[in-house]
């Protein structure tokens, strides 16, 4: 998969899976426009060769639209940014629910709207990957808002796949299991919970960011030209009944 001469927008590029995607894309010749929040990550990305970084809080709809417009034009889009907050269902707050939906569901919509409008205006083709989660398929205790936000993202993926494909823009979803990133530290540091999750993964390990990044890049590439609208688990078999 050669991305020479291609520009790719990556949200949530500062840490974890997004950071690994940036590394892999740079290795394969792409120019990256990174959209992320923490100032330290923005500074670190700015010194990477071939990488432009824009600081934005994706929970802010207007700022998100401004940031993506500043990032355009681009050949491909990866909506990778995501956030979580652990709360039992009965204690899930409206504030946390709204924040997770804003970042995990609404921001990918806004970013994809501007990206797709720009391609359609210029008569160019493209591809989008939305990074979802196995949490959109399975009810995970303490993850009500997160599961709901990722389920919403999957709904968007399917509609985008239908509406944008006639314009030459494919959209697919990637669904990681627990992946060893700062988010996993937040969500899975309880050894008992982690062991229960691990037991359900037949390959016997959690994912590394590179496991997810490879699949994301495949779905963007021309090798996946007939793949549109899928939800691809990258879960070591967790989803097998
Ligand atoms: P990390 O928490 O390690 O990294 C998330 C990245 O997204 C960070 O750079 C973070 O920036 C950025 N981000 C989060 N909120 C915002 C915001 N409001 N505005 C701008 N940027 C933001 O997460 P992962 O790499 O683990 O997760 C990447 C994706 O994969 C997410 O969509 C996640 O839901 C999904 N996923 C992860 C799994 C896992 O176990 N790790 C499992 C399944 C799915 P900052 O730190 O500055 O806020």
mmCIF file of C-alpha atoms and ligand atoms in Angstrom:
data_model
loop_
_atom_site.group_PDB
_atom_site.id
_atom_site.type_symbol
_atom_site.label_atom_id
_atom_site.label_comp_id
_atom_site.label_asym_id
_atom_site.label_seq_id
_atom_site.Cartn_x
_atom_site.Cartn_y
_atom_site.Cartn_z
ATOM 1 C CA UNK A 1 0.000 0.000 0.000
ATOM 2 C CA UNK A 2 1.721 3.074 -1.301
ATOM 3 C CA UNK A 3 0.376 6.469 -0.237
ATOM 4 C CA UNK A 4 3.001 8.549 -2.070
ATOM 5 C CA UNK A 5 1.620 11.951 -3.059
ATOM 6 C CA UNK A 6 -1.587 11.418 -1.045
ATOM 7 C CA UNK A 7 -2.804 13.694 1.727
ATOM 8 C CA UNK A 8 -4.623 12.062 4.627
ATOM 9 C CA UNK A 9 -6.564 13.774 7.421
ATOM 10 C CA UNK A 10 -6.250 11.859 10.708
ATOM 11 C CA UNK A 11 -8.279 12.939 13.744
ATOM 12 C CA UNK A 12 -7.054 11.940 17.205
ATOM 13 C CA UNK A 13 -3.567 11.719 15.787
ATOM 14 C CA UNK A 14 -1.844 12.698 19.020
ATOM 15 C CA UNK A 15 -1.854 9.376 20.838
ATOM 16 C CA UNK A 16 -2.561 5.672 20.582
ATOM 17 C CA UNK A 17 -3.980 4.267 17.360
ATOM 18 C CA UNK A 18 -4.057 7.661 15.597
ATOM 19 C CA UNK A 19 -0.382 8.254 16.371
ATOM 20 C CA UNK A 20 0.534 4.843 14.940
ATOM 21 C CA UNK A 21 -1.534 5.553 11.817
ATOM 22 C CA UNK A 22 0.437 8.792 11.317
ATOM 23 C CA UNK A 23 3.726 6.899 11.666
ATOM 24 C CA UNK A 24 2.658 4.230 9.157
ATOM 25 C CA UNK A 25 1.303 6.743 6.654
ATOM 26 C CA UNK A 26 4.528 8.771 6.765
ATOM 27 C CA UNK A 27 6.536 5.564 6.215
ATOM 28 C CA UNK A 28 4.404 4.886 3.122
ATOM 29 C CA UNK A 29 4.880 8.333 1.620
ATOM 30 C CA UNK A 30 1.717 10.213 2.649
ATOM 31 C CA UNK A 31 1.390 13.796 3.771
ATOM 32 C CA UNK A 32 -0.663 13.860 6.977
ATOM 33 C CA UNK A 33 -2.877 16.579 8.383
ATOM 34 C CA UNK A 34 -3.338 15.725 12.057
ATOM 35 C CA UNK A 35 -6.319 17.059 14.011
ATOM 36 C CA UNK A 36 -5.888 16.619 17.747
ATOM 37 C CA UNK A 37 -6.348 18.370 21.079
ATOM 38 C CA UNK A 38 -3.357 18.423 23.448
ATOM 39 C CA UNK A 39 -0.830 21.174 22.738
ATOM 40 C CA UNK A 40 2.116 18.875 23.502
ATOM 41 C CA UNK A 41 0.923 16.334 20.909
ATOM 42 C CA UNK A 42 0.381 19.087 18.321
ATOM 43 C CA UNK A 43 3.959 20.299 18.868
ATOM 44 C CA UNK A 44 5.335 16.754 18.615
ATOM 45 C CA UNK A 45 3.426 16.107 15.379
ATOM 46 C CA UNK A 46 4.520 19.402 13.829
ATOM 47 C CA UNK A 47 8.147 18.302 13.817
ATOM 48 C CA UNK A 48 7.362 14.988 12.104
ATOM 49 C CA UNK A 49 8.366 15.089 8.421
ATOM 50 C CA UNK A 50 5.368 15.481 6.097
ATOM 51 C CA UNK A 51 2.970 16.215 8.945
ATOM 52 C CA UNK A 52 0.855 19.307 9.501
ATOM 53 C CA UNK A 53 -0.952 19.505 12.840
ATOM 54 C CA UNK A 54 -4.037 21.514 13.736
ATOM 55 C CA UNK A 55 -5.149 21.889 17.343
ATOM 56 C CA UNK A 56 -8.873 21.462 17.901
ATOM 57 C CA UNK A 57 -11.323 20.272 20.528
ATOM 58 C CA UNK A 58 -13.623 18.000 18.527
ATOM 59 C CA UNK A 59 -16.333 18.404 21.166
ATOM 60 C CA UNK A 60 -16.791 21.932 19.761
ATOM 61 C CA UNK A 61 -18.836 21.640 16.554
ATOM 62 C CA UNK A 62 -17.927 25.052 15.087
ATOM 63 C CA UNK A 63 -14.228 24.677 15.867
ATOM 64 C CA UNK A 64 -14.294 21.197 14.316
ATOM 65 C CA UNK A 65 -15.764 22.522 11.070
ATOM 66 C CA UNK A 66 -13.192 25.325 10.960
ATOM 67 C CA UNK A 67 -10.333 22.906 11.593
ATOM 68 C CA UNK A 68 -11.300 20.476 8.853
ATOM 69 C CA UNK A 69 -11.789 23.282 6.344
ATOM 70 C CA UNK A 70 -8.244 24.421 7.210
ATOM 71 C CA UNK A 71 -7.026 20.841 6.662
ATOM 72 C CA UNK A 72 -8.464 20.527 3.143
ATOM 73 C CA UNK A 73 -7.937 19.490 0.383
ATOM 74 C CA UNK A 74 -7.199 15.867 1.205
ATOM 75 C CA UNK A 75 -7.350 12.498 -0.567
ATOM 76 C CA UNK A 76 -8.402 10.385 2.417
ATOM 77 C CA UNK A 77 -9.983 10.768 5.857
ATOM 78 C CA UNK A 78 -9.536 8.695 9.019
ATOM 79 C CA UNK A 79 -11.918 9.568 11.861
ATOM 80 C CA UNK A 80 -9.904 8.053 14.703
ATOM 81 C CA UNK A 81 -10.401 10.430 17.647
ATOM 82 C CA UNK A 82 -12.481 8.980 20.439
ATOM 83 C CA UNK A 83 -12.994 9.357 24.133
ATOM 84 C CA UNK A 84 -14.551 7.362 26.946
ATOM 85 C CA UNK A 85 -15.747 7.730 30.487
ATOM 86 C CA UNK A 86 -16.596 4.792 32.722
ATOM 87 C CA UNK A 87 -19.998 5.088 34.394
ATOM 88 C CA UNK A 88 -22.553 2.391 35.281
ATOM 89 C CA UNK A 89 -25.764 2.822 33.283
ATOM 90 C CA UNK A 90 -27.765 4.067 36.301
ATOM 91 C CA UNK A 91 -25.133 6.713 36.995
ATOM 92 C CA UNK A 92 -24.495 7.815 33.417
ATOM 93 C CA UNK A 93 -24.708 11.604 33.401
ATOM 94 C CA UNK A 94 -26.204 13.733 30.672
ATOM 95 C CA UNK A 95 -22.951 15.721 30.541
ATOM 96 C CA UNK A 96 -20.808 12.633 29.916
ATOM 97 C CA UNK A 97 -23.295 11.230 27.404
ATOM 98 C CA UNK A 98 -23.377 14.498 25.452
ATOM 99 C CA UNK A 99 -19.559 14.817 25.515
ATOM 100 C CA UNK A 100 -19.030 11.281 24.196
ATOM 101 C CA UNK A 101 -21.616 11.661 21.460
ATOM 102 C CA UNK A 102 -20.117 15.035 20.481
ATOM 103 C CA UNK A 103 -16.596 13.623 20.087
ATOM 104 C CA UNK A 104 -17.281 10.024 18.975
ATOM 105 C CA UNK A 105 -20.319 10.550 16.732
ATOM 106 C CA UNK A 106 -20.988 14.188 15.835
ATOM 107 C CA UNK A 107 -17.377 15.199 15.104
ATOM 108 C CA UNK A 108 -16.816 12.368 12.567
ATOM 109 C CA UNK A 109 -19.997 13.503 10.798
ATOM 110 C CA UNK A 110 -18.864 17.137 10.602
ATOM 111 C CA UNK A 111 -15.345 16.253 9.461
ATOM 112 C CA UNK A 112 -16.665 13.822 6.834
ATOM 113 C CA UNK A 113 -19.224 16.345 5.539
ATOM 114 C CA UNK A 114 -16.552 18.952 4.818
ATOM 115 C CA UNK A 115 -14.110 16.382 3.404
ATOM 116 C CA UNK A 116 -16.751 14.896 1.073
ATOM 117 C CA UNK A 117 -18.080 18.303 -0.021
ATOM 118 C CA UNK A 118 -14.565 19.327 -1.015
ATOM 119 C CA UNK A 119 -13.993 16.129 -3.048
ATOM 120 C CA UNK A 120 -17.357 16.366 -4.788
ATOM 121 C CA UNK A 121 -16.753 20.040 -5.662
ATOM 122 C CA UNK A 122 -13.349 19.149 -7.171
ATOM 123 C CA UNK A 123 -14.673 15.995 -8.914
ATOM 124 C CA UNK A 124 -12.227 13.748 -7.048
ATOM 125 C CA UNK A 125 -12.635 10.308 -5.473
ATOM 126 C CA UNK A 126 -11.707 9.306 -1.934
ATOM 127 C CA UNK A 127 -12.229 7.001 1.029
ATOM 128 C CA UNK A 128 -13.131 7.358 4.703
ATOM 129 C CA UNK A 129 -12.494 5.044 7.647
ATOM 130 C CA UNK A 130 -14.441 5.595 10.855
ATOM 131 C CA UNK A 131 -12.764 3.991 13.861
ATOM 132 C CA UNK A 132 -15.605 2.469 15.889
ATOM 133 C CA UNK A 133 -15.257 -0.327 18.475
ATOM 134 C CA UNK A 134 -16.489 -3.817 19.345
ATOM 135 C CA UNK A 135 -18.444 -1.809 21.944
ATOM 136 C CA UNK A 136 -20.905 -0.901 19.186
ATOM 137 C CA UNK A 137 -21.847 -4.602 18.832
ATOM 138 C CA UNK A 138 -21.700 -5.705 22.484
ATOM 139 C CA UNK A 139 -23.063 -4.214 25.706
ATOM 140 C CA UNK A 140 -20.008 -3.596 27.876
ATOM 141 C CA UNK A 141 -20.780 -2.773 31.526
ATOM 142 C CA UNK A 142 -19.904 0.816 32.542
ATOM 143 C CA UNK A 143 -19.705 1.861 28.860
ATOM 144 C CA UNK A 144 -23.316 2.913 28.155
ATOM 145 C CA UNK A 145 -22.494 6.308 26.635
ATOM 146 C CA UNK A 146 -19.486 4.912 24.784
ATOM 147 C CA UNK A 147 -21.456 1.964 23.324
ATOM 148 C CA UNK A 148 -24.264 4.313 22.274
ATOM 149 C CA UNK A 149 -21.852 6.789 20.678
ATOM 150 C CA UNK A 150 -20.117 4.065 18.652
ATOM 151 C CA UNK A 151 -23.458 2.528 17.614
ATOM 152 C CA UNK A 152 -24.399 5.974 16.316
ATOM 153 C CA UNK A 153 -21.128 6.183 14.430
ATOM 154 C CA UNK A 154 -21.889 2.852 12.728
ATOM 155 C CA UNK A 155 -25.247 4.236 11.598
ATOM 156 C CA UNK A 156 -23.446 7.174 10.034
ATOM 157 C CA UNK A 157 -20.939 4.846 8.338
ATOM 158 C CA UNK A 158 -23.725 2.905 6.652
ATOM 159 C CA UNK A 159 -25.594 6.002 5.421
ATOM 160 C CA UNK A 160 -22.371 7.634 4.225
ATOM 161 C CA UNK A 161 -21.466 4.423 2.376
ATOM 162 C CA UNK A 162 -24.759 4.597 0.476
ATOM 163 C CA UNK A 163 -24.893 8.334 -0.171
ATOM 164 C CA UNK A 164 -21.210 9.009 -0.915
ATOM 165 C CA UNK A 165 -20.274 5.936 -3.000
ATOM 166 C CA UNK A 166 -22.056 7.299 -6.113
ATOM 167 C CA UNK A 167 -19.608 10.224 -5.825
ATOM 168 C CA UNK A 168 -16.642 7.829 -5.725
ATOM 169 C CA UNK A 169 -16.143 8.034 -1.957
ATOM 170 C CA UNK A 170 -16.106 4.764 0.008
ATOM 171 C CA UNK A 171 -16.805 4.637 3.764
ATOM 172 C CA UNK A 172 -15.978 1.756 6.106
ATOM 173 C CA UNK A 173 -15.832 1.130 9.850
ATOM 174 C CA UNK A 174 -13.077 -0.578 11.824
ATOM 175 C CA UNK A 175 -13.920 -2.099 15.225
ATOM 176 C CA UNK A 176 -10.958 -2.749 17.505
ATOM 177 C CA UNK A 177 -11.055 -4.810 20.656
ATOM 178 C CA UNK A 178 -9.010 -3.574 23.647
ATOM 179 C CA UNK A 179 -5.910 -1.964 22.136
ATOM 180 C CA UNK A 180 -2.872 -1.056 24.185
ATOM 181 C CA UNK A 181 -3.117 2.757 24.207
ATOM 182 C CA UNK A 182 -3.760 5.471 26.832
ATOM 183 C CA UNK A 183 -7.512 4.820 26.372
ATOM 184 C CA UNK A 184 -7.073 1.164 27.337
ATOM 185 C CA UNK A 185 -5.239 2.235 30.485
ATOM 186 C CA UNK A 186 -8.272 4.357 31.369
ATOM 187 C CA UNK A 187 -10.851 1.668 30.576
ATOM 188 C CA UNK A 188 -9.139 -1.647 31.349
ATOM 189 C CA UNK A 189 -6.659 -1.112 34.183
ATOM 190 C CA UNK A 190 -8.806 -3.183 36.599
ATOM 191 C CA UNK A 191 -6.987 -6.577 36.322
ATOM 192 C CA UNK A 192 -10.190 -8.556 36.962
ATOM 193 C CA UNK A 193 -12.093 -6.823 34.146
ATOM 194 C CA UNK A 194 -9.097 -7.085 31.814
ATOM 195 C CA UNK A 195 -8.731 -10.820 32.511
ATOM 196 C CA UNK A 196 -12.447 -11.394 31.782
ATOM 197 C CA UNK A 197 -12.106 -9.561 28.464
ATOM 198 C CA UNK A 198 -8.881 -11.353 27.534
ATOM 199 C CA UNK A 199 -10.535 -14.747 28.153
ATOM 200 C CA UNK A 200 -12.993 -13.968 25.341
ATOM 201 C CA UNK A 201 -10.268 -13.219 22.774
ATOM 202 C CA UNK A 202 -9.257 -16.515 21.104
ATOM 203 C CA UNK A 203 -5.850 -15.232 19.911
ATOM 204 C CA UNK A 204 -5.022 -14.655 23.580
ATOM 205 C CA UNK A 205 -3.844 -11.058 23.577
ATOM 206 C CA UNK A 206 -5.056 -7.474 23.323
ATOM 207 C CA UNK A 207 -4.388 -5.558 20.088
ATOM 208 C CA UNK A 208 -1.382 -3.345 19.431
ATOM 209 C CA UNK A 209 -2.011 -0.002 17.664
ATOM 210 C CA UNK A 210 -0.227 -1.359 14.558
ATOM 211 C CA UNK A 211 -2.775 -4.225 14.293
ATOM 212 C CA UNK A 212 -5.514 -1.634 13.866
ATOM 213 C CA UNK A 213 -3.533 0.817 11.711
ATOM 214 C CA UNK A 214 -2.759 -1.848 9.067
ATOM 215 C CA UNK A 215 -6.454 -2.631 8.596
ATOM 216 C CA UNK A 216 -7.380 1.056 8.442
ATOM 217 C CA UNK A 217 -4.807 1.697 5.707
ATOM 218 C CA UNK A 218 -5.947 -1.364 3.748
ATOM 219 C CA UNK A 219 -9.542 -0.090 3.746
ATOM 220 C CA UNK A 220 -8.390 3.314 2.476
ATOM 221 C CA UNK A 221 -6.279 1.835 -0.289
ATOM 222 C CA UNK A 222 -7.248 0.976 -3.867
ATOM 223 C CA UNK A 223 -6.810 -2.714 -2.962
ATOM 224 C CA UNK A 224 -10.145 -2.307 -1.114
ATOM 225 C CA UNK A 225 -11.870 -0.619 -4.068
ATOM 226 C CA UNK A 226 -14.984 -2.866 -3.800
ATOM 227 C CA UNK A 227 -15.243 -2.674 0.007
ATOM 228 C CA UNK A 228 -17.871 -0.162 1.093
ATOM 229 C CA UNK A 229 -20.051 0.110 4.195
ATOM 230 C CA UNK A 230 -18.532 -2.735 6.195
ATOM 231 C CA UNK A 231 -17.976 -2.964 9.935
ATOM 232 C CA UNK A 232 -14.660 -4.791 10.240
ATOM 233 C CA UNK A 233 -13.841 -6.223 13.674
ATOM 234 C CA UNK A 234 -10.123 -6.272 14.499
ATOM 235 C CA UNK A 235 -10.600 -8.279 17.643
ATOM 236 C CA UNK A 236 -8.680 -11.556 17.580
ATOM 237 C CA UNK A 237 -12.019 -13.381 17.324
ATOM 238 C CA UNK A 238 -13.801 -11.697 20.260
ATOM 239 C CA UNK A 239 -16.978 -11.384 18.192
ATOM 240 C CA UNK A 240 -17.249 -15.134 17.501
ATOM 241 C CA UNK A 241 -20.246 -16.195 19.606
HETATM 242 P P1 LIG B 1 -6.339 7.391 22.997
HETATM 243 O O1 LIG B 1 -7.096 7.929 24.146
HETATM 244 O O2 LIG B 1 -5.078 6.670 23.238
HETATM 245 O O3 LIG B 1 -6.095 8.543 21.906
HETATM 246 C C1 LIG B 1 -7.208 9.271 21.450
HETATM 247 C C2 LIG B 1 -6.765 10.440 20.617
HETATM 248 O O4 LIG B 1 -7.952 11.184 20.267
HETATM 249 C C3 LIG B 1 -5.853 11.383 21.409
HETATM 250 O O5 LIG B 1 -4.890 11.949 20.568
HETATM 251 C C4 LIG B 1 -6.846 12.437 21.900
HETATM 252 O O6 LIG B 1 -6.275 13.695 22.171
HETATM 253 C C5 LIG B 1 -7.794 12.528 20.716
HETATM 254 N N1 LIG B 1 -9.031 13.127 21.181
HETATM 255 C C6 LIG B 1 -9.872 12.662 22.132
HETATM 256 N N2 LIG B 1 -10.836 13.557 22.371
HETATM 257 C C7 LIG B 1 -10.583 14.623 21.565
HETATM 258 C C8 LIG B 1 -11.209 15.873 21.367
HETATM 259 N N3 LIG B 1 -12.289 16.248 22.059
HETATM 260 N N4 LIG B 1 -10.690 16.722 20.451
HETATM 261 C C9 LIG B 1 -9.582 16.390 19.748
HETATM 262 N N5 LIG B 1 -8.936 15.218 19.900
HETATM 263 C C10 LIG B 1 -9.429 14.349 20.805
HETATM 264 O O7 LIG B 1 -7.362 6.425 22.240
HETATM 265 P P2 LIG B 1 -7.078 5.182 21.261
HETATM 266 O O8 LIG B 1 -5.939 5.467 20.384
HETATM 267 O O9 LIG B 1 -7.104 3.979 22.094
HETATM 268 O O10 LIG B 1 -8.443 5.215 20.443
HETATM 269 C C11 LIG B 1 -8.523 5.598 19.080
HETATM 270 C C12 LIG B 1 -9.894 5.204 18.573
HETATM 271 O O11 LIG B 1 -10.050 3.800 18.707
HETATM 272 C C13 LIG B 1 -11.031 5.844 19.371
HETATM 273 O O12 LIG B 1 -12.063 6.210 18.495
HETATM 274 C C14 LIG B 1 -11.468 4.730 20.292
HETATM 275 O O13 LIG B 1 -12.814 4.875 20.685
HETATM 276 C C15 LIG B 1 -11.237 3.515 19.422
HETATM 277 N N6 LIG B 1 -11.076 2.272 20.168
HETATM 278 C C16 LIG B 1 -10.069 2.129 21.089
HETATM 279 C C17 LIG B 1 -9.952 0.957 21.793
HETATM 280 C C18 LIG B 1 -8.888 0.732 22.818
HETATM 281 O O14 LIG B 1 -8.974 -0.245 23.567
HETATM 282 N N7 LIG B 1 -7.849 1.550 22.886
HETATM 283 C C19 LIG B 1 -10.898 -0.172 21.580
HETATM 284 C C20 LIG B 1 -11.892 0.088 20.575
HETATM 285 C C21 LIG B 1 -11.974 1.268 19.912
HETATM 286 P P3 LIG B 1 -6.098 14.180 23.712
HETATM 287 O O15 LIG B 1 -5.376 13.079 24.414
HETATM 288 O O16 LIG B 1 -5.301 15.411 23.542
HETATM 289 O O17 LIG B 1 -7.481 14.396 24.227
#
